Coordinates of C-alpha atoms (C1' of nucleotides) in Angstrom, one line a residue:
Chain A
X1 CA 0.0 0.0 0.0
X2 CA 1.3 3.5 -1.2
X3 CA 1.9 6.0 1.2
X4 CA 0.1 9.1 0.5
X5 CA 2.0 11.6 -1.3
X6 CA 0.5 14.9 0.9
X7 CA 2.0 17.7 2.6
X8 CA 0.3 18.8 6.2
X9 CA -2.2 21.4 6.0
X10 CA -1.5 25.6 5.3
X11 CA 1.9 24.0 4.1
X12 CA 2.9 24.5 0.4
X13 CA 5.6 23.0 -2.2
X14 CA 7.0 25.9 -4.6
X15 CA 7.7 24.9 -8.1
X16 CA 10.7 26.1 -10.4
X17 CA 8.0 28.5 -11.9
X18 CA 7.1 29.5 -8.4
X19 CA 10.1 29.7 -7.0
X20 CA 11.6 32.1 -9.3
X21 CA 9.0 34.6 -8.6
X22 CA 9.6 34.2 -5.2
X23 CA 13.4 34.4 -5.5
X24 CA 12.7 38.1 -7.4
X25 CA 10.6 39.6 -4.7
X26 CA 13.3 38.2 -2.1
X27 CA 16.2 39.3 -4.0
X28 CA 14.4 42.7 -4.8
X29 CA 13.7 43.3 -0.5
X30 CA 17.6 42.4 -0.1
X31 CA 18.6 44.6 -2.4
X32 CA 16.9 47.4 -0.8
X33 CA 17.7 46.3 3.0
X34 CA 21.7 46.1 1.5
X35 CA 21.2 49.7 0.1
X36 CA 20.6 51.4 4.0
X37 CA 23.0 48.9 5.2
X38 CA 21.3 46.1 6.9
X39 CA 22.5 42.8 6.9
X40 CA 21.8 38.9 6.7
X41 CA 21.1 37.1 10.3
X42 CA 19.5 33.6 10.7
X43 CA 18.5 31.5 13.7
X44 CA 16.9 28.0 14.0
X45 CA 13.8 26.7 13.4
X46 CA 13.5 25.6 16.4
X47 CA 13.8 27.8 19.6
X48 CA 13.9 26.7 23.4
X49 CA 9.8 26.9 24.1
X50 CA 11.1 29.2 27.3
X51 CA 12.1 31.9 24.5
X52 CA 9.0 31.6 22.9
X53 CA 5.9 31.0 25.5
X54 CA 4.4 34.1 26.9
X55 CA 5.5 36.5 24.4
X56 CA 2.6 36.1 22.1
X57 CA -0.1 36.3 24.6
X58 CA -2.6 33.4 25.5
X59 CA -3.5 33.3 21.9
X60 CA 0.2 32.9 20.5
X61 CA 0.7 30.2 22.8
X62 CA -2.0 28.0 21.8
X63 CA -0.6 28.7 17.9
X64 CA 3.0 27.4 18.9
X65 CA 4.2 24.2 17.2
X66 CA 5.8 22.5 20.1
X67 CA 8.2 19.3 19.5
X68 CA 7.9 16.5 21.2
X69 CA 11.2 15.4 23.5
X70 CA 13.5 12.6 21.4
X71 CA 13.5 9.4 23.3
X72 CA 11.1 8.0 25.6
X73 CA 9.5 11.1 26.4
X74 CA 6.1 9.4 28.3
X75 CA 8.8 8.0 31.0
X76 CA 9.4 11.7 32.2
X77 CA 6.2 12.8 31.5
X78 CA 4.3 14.7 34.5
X79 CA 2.0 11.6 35.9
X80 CA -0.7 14.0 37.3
X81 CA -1.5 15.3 34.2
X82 CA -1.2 12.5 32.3
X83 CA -4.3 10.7 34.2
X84 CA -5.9 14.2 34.3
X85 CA -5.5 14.5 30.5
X86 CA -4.8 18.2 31.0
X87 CA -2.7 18.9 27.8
X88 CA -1.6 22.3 28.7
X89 CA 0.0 21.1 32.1
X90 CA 1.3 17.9 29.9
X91 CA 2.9 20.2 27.4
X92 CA 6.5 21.4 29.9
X93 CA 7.0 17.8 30.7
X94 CA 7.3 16.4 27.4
X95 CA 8.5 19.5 25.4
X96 CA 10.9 21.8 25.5
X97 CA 11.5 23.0 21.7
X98 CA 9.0 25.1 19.4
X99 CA 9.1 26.3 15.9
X100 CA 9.4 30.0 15.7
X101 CA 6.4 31.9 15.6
X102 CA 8.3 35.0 14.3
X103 CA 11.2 36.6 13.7
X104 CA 11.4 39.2 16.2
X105 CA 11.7 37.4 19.8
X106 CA 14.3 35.3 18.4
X107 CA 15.7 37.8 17.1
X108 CA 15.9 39.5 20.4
X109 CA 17.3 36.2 22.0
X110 CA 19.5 36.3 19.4
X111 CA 20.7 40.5 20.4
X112 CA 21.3 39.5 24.3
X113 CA 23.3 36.0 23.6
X114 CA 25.1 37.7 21.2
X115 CA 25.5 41.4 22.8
X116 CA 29.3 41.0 22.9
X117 CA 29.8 40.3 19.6
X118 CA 27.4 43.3 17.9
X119 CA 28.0 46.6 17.1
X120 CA 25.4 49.1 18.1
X121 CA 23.1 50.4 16.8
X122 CA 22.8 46.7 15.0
X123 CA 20.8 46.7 11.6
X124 CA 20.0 42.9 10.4
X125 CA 17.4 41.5 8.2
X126 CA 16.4 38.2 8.1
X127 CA 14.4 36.2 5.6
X128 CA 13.2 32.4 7.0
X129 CA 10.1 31.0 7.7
X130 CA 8.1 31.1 10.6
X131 CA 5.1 28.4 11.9
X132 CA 1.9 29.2 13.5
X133 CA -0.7 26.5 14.5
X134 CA -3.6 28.3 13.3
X135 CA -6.6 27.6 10.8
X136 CA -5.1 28.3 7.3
X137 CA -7.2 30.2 5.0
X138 CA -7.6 32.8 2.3
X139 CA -3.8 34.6 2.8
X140 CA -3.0 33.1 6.0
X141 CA -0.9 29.7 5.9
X142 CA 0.8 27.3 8.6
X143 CA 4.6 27.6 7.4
X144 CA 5.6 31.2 5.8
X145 CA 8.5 33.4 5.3
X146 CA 8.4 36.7 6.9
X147 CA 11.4 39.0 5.8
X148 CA 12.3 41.6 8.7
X149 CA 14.3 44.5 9.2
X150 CA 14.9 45.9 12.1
X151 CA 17.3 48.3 14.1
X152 CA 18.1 48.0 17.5
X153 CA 19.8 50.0 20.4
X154 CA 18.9 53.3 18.8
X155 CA 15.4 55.2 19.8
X156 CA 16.2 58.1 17.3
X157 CA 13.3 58.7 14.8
X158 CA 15.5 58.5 12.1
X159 CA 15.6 54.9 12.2
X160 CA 11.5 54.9 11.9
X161 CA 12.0 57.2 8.5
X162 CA 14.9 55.1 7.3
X163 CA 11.9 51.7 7.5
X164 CA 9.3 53.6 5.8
X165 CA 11.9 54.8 2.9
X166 CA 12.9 50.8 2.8
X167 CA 8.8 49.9 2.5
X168 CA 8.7 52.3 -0.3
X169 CA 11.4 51.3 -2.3
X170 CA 10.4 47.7 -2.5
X171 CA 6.9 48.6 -3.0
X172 CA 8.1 51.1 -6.3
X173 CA 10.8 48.0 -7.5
X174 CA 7.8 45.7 -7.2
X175 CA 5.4 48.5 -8.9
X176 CA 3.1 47.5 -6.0
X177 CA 0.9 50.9 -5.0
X178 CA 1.0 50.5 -1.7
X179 CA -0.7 52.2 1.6
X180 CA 1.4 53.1 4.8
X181 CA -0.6 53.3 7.7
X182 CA 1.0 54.9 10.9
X183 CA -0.1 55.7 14.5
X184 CA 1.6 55.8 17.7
X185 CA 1.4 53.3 20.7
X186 CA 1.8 56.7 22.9
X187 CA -1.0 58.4 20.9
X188 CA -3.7 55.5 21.9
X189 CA -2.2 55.7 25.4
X190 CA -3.0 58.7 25.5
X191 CA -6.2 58.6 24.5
X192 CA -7.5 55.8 27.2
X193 CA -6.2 58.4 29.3
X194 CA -8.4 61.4 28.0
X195 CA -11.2 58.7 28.0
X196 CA -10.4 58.1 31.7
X197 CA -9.8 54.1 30.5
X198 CA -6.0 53.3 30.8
X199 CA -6.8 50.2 32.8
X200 CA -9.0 49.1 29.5
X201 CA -6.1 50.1 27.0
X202 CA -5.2 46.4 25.4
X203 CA -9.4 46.1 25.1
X204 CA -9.9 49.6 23.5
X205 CA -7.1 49.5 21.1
X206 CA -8.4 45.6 19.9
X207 CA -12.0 47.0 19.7
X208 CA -10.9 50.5 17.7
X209 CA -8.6 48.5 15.3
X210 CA -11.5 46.6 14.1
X211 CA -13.4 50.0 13.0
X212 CA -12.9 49.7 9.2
X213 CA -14.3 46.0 9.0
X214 CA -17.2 46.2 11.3
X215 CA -18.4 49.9 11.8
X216 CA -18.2 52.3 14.8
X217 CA -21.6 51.5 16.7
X218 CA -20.4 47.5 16.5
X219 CA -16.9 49.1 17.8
X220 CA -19.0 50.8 20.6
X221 CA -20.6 47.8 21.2
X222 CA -17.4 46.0 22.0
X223 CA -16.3 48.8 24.2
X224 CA -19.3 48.7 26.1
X225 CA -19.0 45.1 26.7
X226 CA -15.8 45.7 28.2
X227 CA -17.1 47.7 31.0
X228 CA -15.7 51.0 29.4
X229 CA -17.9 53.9 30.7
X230 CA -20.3 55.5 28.4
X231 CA -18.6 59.1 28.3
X232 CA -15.5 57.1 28.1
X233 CA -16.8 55.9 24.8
X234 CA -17.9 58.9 23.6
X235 CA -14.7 60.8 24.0
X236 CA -13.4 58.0 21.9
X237 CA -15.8 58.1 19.3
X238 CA -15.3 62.1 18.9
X239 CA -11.5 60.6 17.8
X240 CA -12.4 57.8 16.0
X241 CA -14.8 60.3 14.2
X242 CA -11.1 62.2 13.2
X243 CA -10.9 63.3 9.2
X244 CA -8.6 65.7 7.8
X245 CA -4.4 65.7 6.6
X246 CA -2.5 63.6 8.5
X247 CA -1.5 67.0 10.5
X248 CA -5.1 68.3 11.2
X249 CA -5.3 65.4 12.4
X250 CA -2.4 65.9 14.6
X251 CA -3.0 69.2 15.3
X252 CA -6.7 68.7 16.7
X253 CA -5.7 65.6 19.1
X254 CA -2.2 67.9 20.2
X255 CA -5.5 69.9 21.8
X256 CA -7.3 66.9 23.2
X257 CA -4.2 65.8 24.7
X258 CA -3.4 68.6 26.7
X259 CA -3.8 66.5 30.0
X260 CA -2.3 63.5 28.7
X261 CA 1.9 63.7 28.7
X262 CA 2.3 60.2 26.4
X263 CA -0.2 61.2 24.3
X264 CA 1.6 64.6 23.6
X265 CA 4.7 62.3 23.4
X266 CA 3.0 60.3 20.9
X267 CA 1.7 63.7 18.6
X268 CA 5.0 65.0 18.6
X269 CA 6.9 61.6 17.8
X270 CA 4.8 61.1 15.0
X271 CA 5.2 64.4 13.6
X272 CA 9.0 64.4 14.1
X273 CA 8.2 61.6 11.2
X274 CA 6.0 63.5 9.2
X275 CA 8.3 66.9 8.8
X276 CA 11.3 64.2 8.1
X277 CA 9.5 62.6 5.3
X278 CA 7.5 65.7 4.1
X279 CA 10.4 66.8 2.1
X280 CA 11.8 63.2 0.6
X281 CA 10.3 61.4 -2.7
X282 CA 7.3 58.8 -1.3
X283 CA 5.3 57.5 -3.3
X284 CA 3.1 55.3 -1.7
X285 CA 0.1 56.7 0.4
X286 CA 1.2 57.7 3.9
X287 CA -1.4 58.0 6.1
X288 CA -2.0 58.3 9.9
X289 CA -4.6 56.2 10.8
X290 CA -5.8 56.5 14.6
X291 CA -7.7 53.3 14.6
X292 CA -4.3 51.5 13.9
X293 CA -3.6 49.2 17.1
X294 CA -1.8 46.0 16.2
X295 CA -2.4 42.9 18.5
X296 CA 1.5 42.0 19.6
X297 CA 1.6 43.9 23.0
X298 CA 5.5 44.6 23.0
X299 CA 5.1 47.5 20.8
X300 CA 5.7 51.4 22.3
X301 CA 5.8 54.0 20.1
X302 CA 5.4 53.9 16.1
X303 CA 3.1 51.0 14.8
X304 CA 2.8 50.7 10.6
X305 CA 1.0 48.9 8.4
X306 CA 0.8 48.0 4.9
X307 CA -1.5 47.1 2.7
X308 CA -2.1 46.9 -0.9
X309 CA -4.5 49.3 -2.9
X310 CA -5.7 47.1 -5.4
X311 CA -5.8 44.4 -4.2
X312 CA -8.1 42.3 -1.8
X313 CA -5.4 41.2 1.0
X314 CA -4.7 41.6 4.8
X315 CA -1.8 43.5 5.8
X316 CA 1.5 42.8 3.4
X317 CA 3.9 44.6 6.1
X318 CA 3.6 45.3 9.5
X319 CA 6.0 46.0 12.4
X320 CA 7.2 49.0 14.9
X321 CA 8.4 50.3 17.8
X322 CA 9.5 48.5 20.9
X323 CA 11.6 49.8 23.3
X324 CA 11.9 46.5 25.6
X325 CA 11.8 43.7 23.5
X326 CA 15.3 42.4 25.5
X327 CA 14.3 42.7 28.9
X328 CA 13.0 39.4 28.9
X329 CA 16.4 37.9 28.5
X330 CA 17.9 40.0 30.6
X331 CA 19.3 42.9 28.6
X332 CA 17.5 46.4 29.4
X333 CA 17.4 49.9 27.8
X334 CA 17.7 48.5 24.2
X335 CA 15.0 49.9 22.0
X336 CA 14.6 48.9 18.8
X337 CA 12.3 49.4 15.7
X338 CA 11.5 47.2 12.8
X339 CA 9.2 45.9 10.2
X340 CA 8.3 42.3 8.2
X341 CA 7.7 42.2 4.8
X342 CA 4.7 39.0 4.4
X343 CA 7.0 37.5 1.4
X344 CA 3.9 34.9 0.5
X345 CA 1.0 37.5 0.6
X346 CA 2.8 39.7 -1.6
X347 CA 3.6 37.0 -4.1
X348 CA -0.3 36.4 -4.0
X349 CA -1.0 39.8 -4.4
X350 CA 1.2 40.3 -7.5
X351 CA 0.2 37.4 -8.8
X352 CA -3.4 38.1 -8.7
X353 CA -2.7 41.9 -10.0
X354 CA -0.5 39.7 -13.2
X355 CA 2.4 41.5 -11.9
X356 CA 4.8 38.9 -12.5
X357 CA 4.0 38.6 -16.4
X358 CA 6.7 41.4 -17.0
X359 CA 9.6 40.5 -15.4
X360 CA 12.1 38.4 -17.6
X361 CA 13.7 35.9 -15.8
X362 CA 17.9 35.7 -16.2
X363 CA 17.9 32.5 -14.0
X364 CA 16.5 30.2 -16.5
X365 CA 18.2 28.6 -19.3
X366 CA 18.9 30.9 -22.3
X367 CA 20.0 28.3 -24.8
X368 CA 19.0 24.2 -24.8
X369 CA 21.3 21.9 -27.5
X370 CA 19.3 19.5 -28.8
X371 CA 20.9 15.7 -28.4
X372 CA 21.6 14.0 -32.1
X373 CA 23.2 11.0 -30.7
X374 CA 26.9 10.2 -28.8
X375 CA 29.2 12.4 -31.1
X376 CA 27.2 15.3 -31.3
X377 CA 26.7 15.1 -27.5
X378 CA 30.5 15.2 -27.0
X379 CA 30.9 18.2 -29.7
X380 CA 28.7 20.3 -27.5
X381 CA 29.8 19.7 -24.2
X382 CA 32.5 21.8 -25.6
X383 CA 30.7 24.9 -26.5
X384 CA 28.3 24.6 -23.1
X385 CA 31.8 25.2 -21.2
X386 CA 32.5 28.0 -23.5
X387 CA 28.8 29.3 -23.5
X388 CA 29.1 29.1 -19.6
X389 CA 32.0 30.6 -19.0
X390 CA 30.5 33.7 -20.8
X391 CA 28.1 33.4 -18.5
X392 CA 25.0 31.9 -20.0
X393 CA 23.0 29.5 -19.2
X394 CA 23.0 26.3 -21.0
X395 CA 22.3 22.7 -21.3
X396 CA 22.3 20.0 -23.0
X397 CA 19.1 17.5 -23.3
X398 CA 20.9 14.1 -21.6
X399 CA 19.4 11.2 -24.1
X400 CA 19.1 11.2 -28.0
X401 CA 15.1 11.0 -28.2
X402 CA 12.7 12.0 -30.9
X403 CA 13.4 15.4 -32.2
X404 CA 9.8 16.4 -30.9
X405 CA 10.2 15.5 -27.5
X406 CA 13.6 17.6 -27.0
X407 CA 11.7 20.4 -28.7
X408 CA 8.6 20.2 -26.7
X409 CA 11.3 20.0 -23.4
X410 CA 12.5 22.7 -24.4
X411 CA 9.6 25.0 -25.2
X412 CA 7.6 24.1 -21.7
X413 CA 11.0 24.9 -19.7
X414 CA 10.4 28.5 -21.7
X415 CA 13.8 28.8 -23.0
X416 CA 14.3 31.7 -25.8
X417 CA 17.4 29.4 -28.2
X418 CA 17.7 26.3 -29.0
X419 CA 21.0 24.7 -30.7
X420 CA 20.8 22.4 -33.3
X421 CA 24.2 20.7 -34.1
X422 CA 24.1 18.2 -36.7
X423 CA 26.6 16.3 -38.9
X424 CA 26.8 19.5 -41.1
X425 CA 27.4 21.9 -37.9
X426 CA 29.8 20.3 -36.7
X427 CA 31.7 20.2 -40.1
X428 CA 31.0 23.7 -40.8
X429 CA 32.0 24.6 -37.2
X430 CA 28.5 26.7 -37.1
X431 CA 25.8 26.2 -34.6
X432 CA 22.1 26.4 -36.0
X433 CA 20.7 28.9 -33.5
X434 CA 16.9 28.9 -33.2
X435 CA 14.5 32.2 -31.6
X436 CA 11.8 29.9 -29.8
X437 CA 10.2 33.0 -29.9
X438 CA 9.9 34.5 -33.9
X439 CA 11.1 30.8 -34.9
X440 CA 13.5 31.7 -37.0
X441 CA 16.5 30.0 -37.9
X442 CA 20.2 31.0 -38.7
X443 CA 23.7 29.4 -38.8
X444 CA 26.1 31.2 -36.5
X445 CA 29.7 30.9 -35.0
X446 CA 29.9 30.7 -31.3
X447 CA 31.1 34.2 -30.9
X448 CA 27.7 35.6 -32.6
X449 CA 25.2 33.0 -30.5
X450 CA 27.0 34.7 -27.7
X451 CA 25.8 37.8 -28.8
X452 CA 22.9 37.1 -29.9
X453 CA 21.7 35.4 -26.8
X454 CA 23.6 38.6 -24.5
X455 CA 21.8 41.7 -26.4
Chain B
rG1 C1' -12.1 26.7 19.4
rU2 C1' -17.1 28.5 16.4
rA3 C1' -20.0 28.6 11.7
rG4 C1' -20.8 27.9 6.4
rG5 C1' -19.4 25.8 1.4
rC6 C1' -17.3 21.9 -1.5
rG7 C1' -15.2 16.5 -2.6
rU8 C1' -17.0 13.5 -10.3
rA9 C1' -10.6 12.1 -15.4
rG10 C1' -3.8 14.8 -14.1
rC11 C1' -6.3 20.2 -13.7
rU12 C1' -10.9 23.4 -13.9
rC13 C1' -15.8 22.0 -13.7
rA14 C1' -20.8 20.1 -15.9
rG15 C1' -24.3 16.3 -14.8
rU16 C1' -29.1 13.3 -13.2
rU17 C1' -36.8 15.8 -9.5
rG18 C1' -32.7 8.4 -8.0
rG19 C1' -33.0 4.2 -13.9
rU20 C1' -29.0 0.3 -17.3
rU21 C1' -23.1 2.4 -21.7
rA22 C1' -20.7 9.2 -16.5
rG23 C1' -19.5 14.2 -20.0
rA24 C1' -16.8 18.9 -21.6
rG25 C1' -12.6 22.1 -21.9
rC26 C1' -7.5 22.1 -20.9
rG27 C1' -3.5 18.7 -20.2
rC28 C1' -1.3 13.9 -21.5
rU29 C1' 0.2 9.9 -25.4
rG30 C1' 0.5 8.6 -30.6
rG31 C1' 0.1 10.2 -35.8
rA32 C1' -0.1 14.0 -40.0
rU33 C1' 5.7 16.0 -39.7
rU34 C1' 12.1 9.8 -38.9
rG35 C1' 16.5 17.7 -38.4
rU36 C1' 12.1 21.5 -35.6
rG37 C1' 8.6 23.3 -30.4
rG38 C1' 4.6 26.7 -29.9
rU39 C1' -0.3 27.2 -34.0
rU40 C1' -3.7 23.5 -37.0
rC41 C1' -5.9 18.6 -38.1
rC42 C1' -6.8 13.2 -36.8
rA43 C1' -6.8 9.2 -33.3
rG44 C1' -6.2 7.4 -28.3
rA45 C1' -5.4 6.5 -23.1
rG46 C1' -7.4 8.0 -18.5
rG47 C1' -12.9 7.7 -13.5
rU48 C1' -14.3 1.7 -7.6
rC49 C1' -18.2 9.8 -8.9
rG50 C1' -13.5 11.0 -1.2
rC51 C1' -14.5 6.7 2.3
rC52 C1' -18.0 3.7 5.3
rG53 C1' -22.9 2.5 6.4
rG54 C1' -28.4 3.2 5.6
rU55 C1' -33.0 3.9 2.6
rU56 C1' -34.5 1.7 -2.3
rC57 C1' -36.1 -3.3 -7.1
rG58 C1' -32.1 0.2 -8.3
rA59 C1' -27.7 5.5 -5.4
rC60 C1' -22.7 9.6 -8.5
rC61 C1' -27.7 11.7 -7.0
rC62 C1' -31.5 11.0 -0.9
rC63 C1' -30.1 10.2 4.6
rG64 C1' -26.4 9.4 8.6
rG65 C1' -21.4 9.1 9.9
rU66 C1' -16.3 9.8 8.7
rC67 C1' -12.0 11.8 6.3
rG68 C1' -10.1 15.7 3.2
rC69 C1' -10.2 20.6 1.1
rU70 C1' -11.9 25.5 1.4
rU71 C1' -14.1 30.3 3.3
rA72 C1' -15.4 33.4 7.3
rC73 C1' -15.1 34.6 12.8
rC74 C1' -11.3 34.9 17.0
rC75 C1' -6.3 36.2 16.0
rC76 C1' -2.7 37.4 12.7
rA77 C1' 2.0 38.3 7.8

RNA sequence: GUAGGCGUAGCUCAGUUGGUUAGAGCGCUGGAUUGUGGUUCCAGAGGUCGCCGGUUCGACCCCGGUCGCUUACCCCA
């Protein structure tokens, strides 16, 4: 009986085709990150579970993939909840490794165990996949790649301008119109302290972040049935209510705060932002959004998101402000700022906008020699070096099959020349070079196929 | 964890108020074309209708269960 060929769930295999899609928008988000000198970091898979539990919140915890202990892992399991069937309490005794569930906490495992060796402030990317035990669906998967940036021990603003130049340089090399979307954690601090609610903060900010989708009186709902008081609400919904530039809008709540300290902290941060951008080339939309909370709680200042305009898609980037992300492991006063690029939602997106039809691919094969037989094989293993070596890529089909079928090879695999090297080429010394595209035919020396093929 | 939708050929899907031989397009294989792919024409292969049980003279169709996929909610890239 045949074992079923299947992957798990939310997972996904990438094709050639795929894959060198992928490998352009990665290569493109390097390219950028190199330009404001970042560079590459990676860390395993796997992370001690102690890294990882409790930084997620009850939620991130239960979307964790823990692995099980090697060896005989029931013989040291916890007995009590074993017969008590109480998986959570099971869970410590029989594992102490997890898949990462992001980027960033290992990354700020990765700052504290490695302090001595960094230079601050230290700017790293890193592009790897991360794992989340959650139902997959439409844009959301088990196993993705999430491509972050971030800058730590620095709490200038510059760095927060430097991220939001990086989002829009991808964003134009990917001709992706993209929306920024900034607030302030400081800004929504302040205003559960306007509203008298700073106890109620973490419930206010998940209720107002859900405005767009469901609608202020089902926001007010929410905030009702979390025990906010009714004026409370109301100051809130005069804010929510907020329309205007991004610096009316700054302007009017710089008047509400005028009791509130972190909120004025928060206006004046984010403007610091705005007058540094105001005068440099963006293109994409940038746009202070109030109702902008973010679930992960170690954020402090700046929060973004982004998403793209024409297309129907959750949030393509996302990241901010945290100013002690370390202190966990130890290491305080280390504020850092960063962002993630969703690497498989923006290949859905371009590939439902038809963004990838344009982009000619230099890492396929540029010209495929057909296989006559045994001597003709050997003749052109001697031009591939050449052809190589002038760097292009070239092969040679391995058996002497039916004309047809090399052909047909050749024209799925989409490459633009085909050699054909007969018992007159090789006499003649030319190569018959074939456009797959125009079909035309004409006998050349090596030297012009090389040219050919280059221009 | 909650609630919907869908499982028929390799893929995308049609189908029958339950009736004997289950269809299309695309793809695949062969031929027209033994030194020419893509276009065109001709021919062909390929399905226990997800699985198990029930109702029925008879089930791809109706009912129950089960597995798988998918969408939305919570949460999030």
């Amino acid at each position: 009986m045949a074992v079923n060929a299947r992957i798990p769930k939310g997972t996904r295999d990438f094709t050639p085709e795929v894959m060198l899609r992928r490998n352009y928008i990665f290569n493109t988000i390097k390219e950028v990150f190199h330009q404001y000198g970042y560079l590459p970091i990676e860390t395993p898979a796997m992370e001690n579970l102690s890294t990882l539990m409790g930084k997620y919140g009850e939620e991130g915890d239960r979307l964790l993939f823990k692995i099980l202990n090697s060896g005989d892992y029931l013989a040291k399991a916890d007995e009590n909840a074993l017969n008590e069937k109480d998986s959570n309490k099971l869970i410590s005794s029989i594992s102490e490794k997890g898949l990462r569930y992001d980027l960033t906490v290992p990354f700020a495992r990765f700052v504290v165990q490695n302090r001595n060796e960094l230079s601050f402030p230290f700017k790293r990317y890193q592009i790897q996949p991360v794992w989340r035990a959650d139902r997959p669906q439409k844009g959301r998967y088990r196993e993705f790649y999430q491509c972050d940036v971030d800058v730590i021990g620095s709490d200038s603003l510059l760095n927060e301008v430097e991220l939001i130049q990086i989002v829009n340089d991808v964003y134009n090399r990917l001709r992706l119109n993209a929306c920024f979307r900034i607030n302030n954690r400081k800004i929504l601090a302040g205003l559960a302290e306007i509203a008298g609610a700073s106890d109620k903060m973490t419930d206010m900010t998940v209720a107002i972040d859900k405005l767009d989708k469901i609608g202020l009186d089902k926001v007010c709902q929410e905030l009702e049935s979390k025990d906010i008081a009714t004026n409370s609400i109301n100051k809130i919904k005069e804010v929510l209510a907020l329309e205007g530039s991004n610096l009316e809008k700054l302007n009017f709540l710089k008047d509400q705060f005028s009791g509130s300290e972190i909120g004025l902290k928060g206006v004046e941060e984010l403007r610091s932002v705005l007058d540094y951008l105001a005068p440099l080339p963006i293109k994409m939309d940038l746009l202070f959004d109030v109702t902008l909370a973010r679930g992960l709680n170690y954020y402090t200042g700046a929060i973004f998101e982004v998403s793209a305009k024409d297309a129907k898609m959750g949030s393509i980037t996302g990241g901010g402000r945290y100013d002690n992300l370390t202190g966990v492991f130890g290491l305080k006063d280390m504020s850092g700022v960063g962002l993630s690029f969703g690497a498989d939602r923006i290949y859905d997106v371009m590939l439902q906008l038809g963004l990838f039809e344009k982009i000619t691919n230099l890492d396929q094969t540029q010209l495929f020699f057909v296989n006559f037989g045994e001597k003709e094989a050997n003749y052109c293993l001697q031009l591939l070096t050449r052809l190589r070596n002038a760097d292009i890529n070239a092969e040679l089909y391995p058996d002497s099959a039916k004309m047809k079928k090399q052909m047909t090879y050749a024209n799925q695999k989409n490459i633009p020349y085909v050699a054909l090297i007969g018992e007159s080429e090789m006499e003649s010394g030319l190569i018959s070079l074939k456009n797959m595209t125009t079909g035309e035919q004409q006998k050349l020396s090596l030297e012009e196929v090389i040219n050919v093929i280059k221009r």
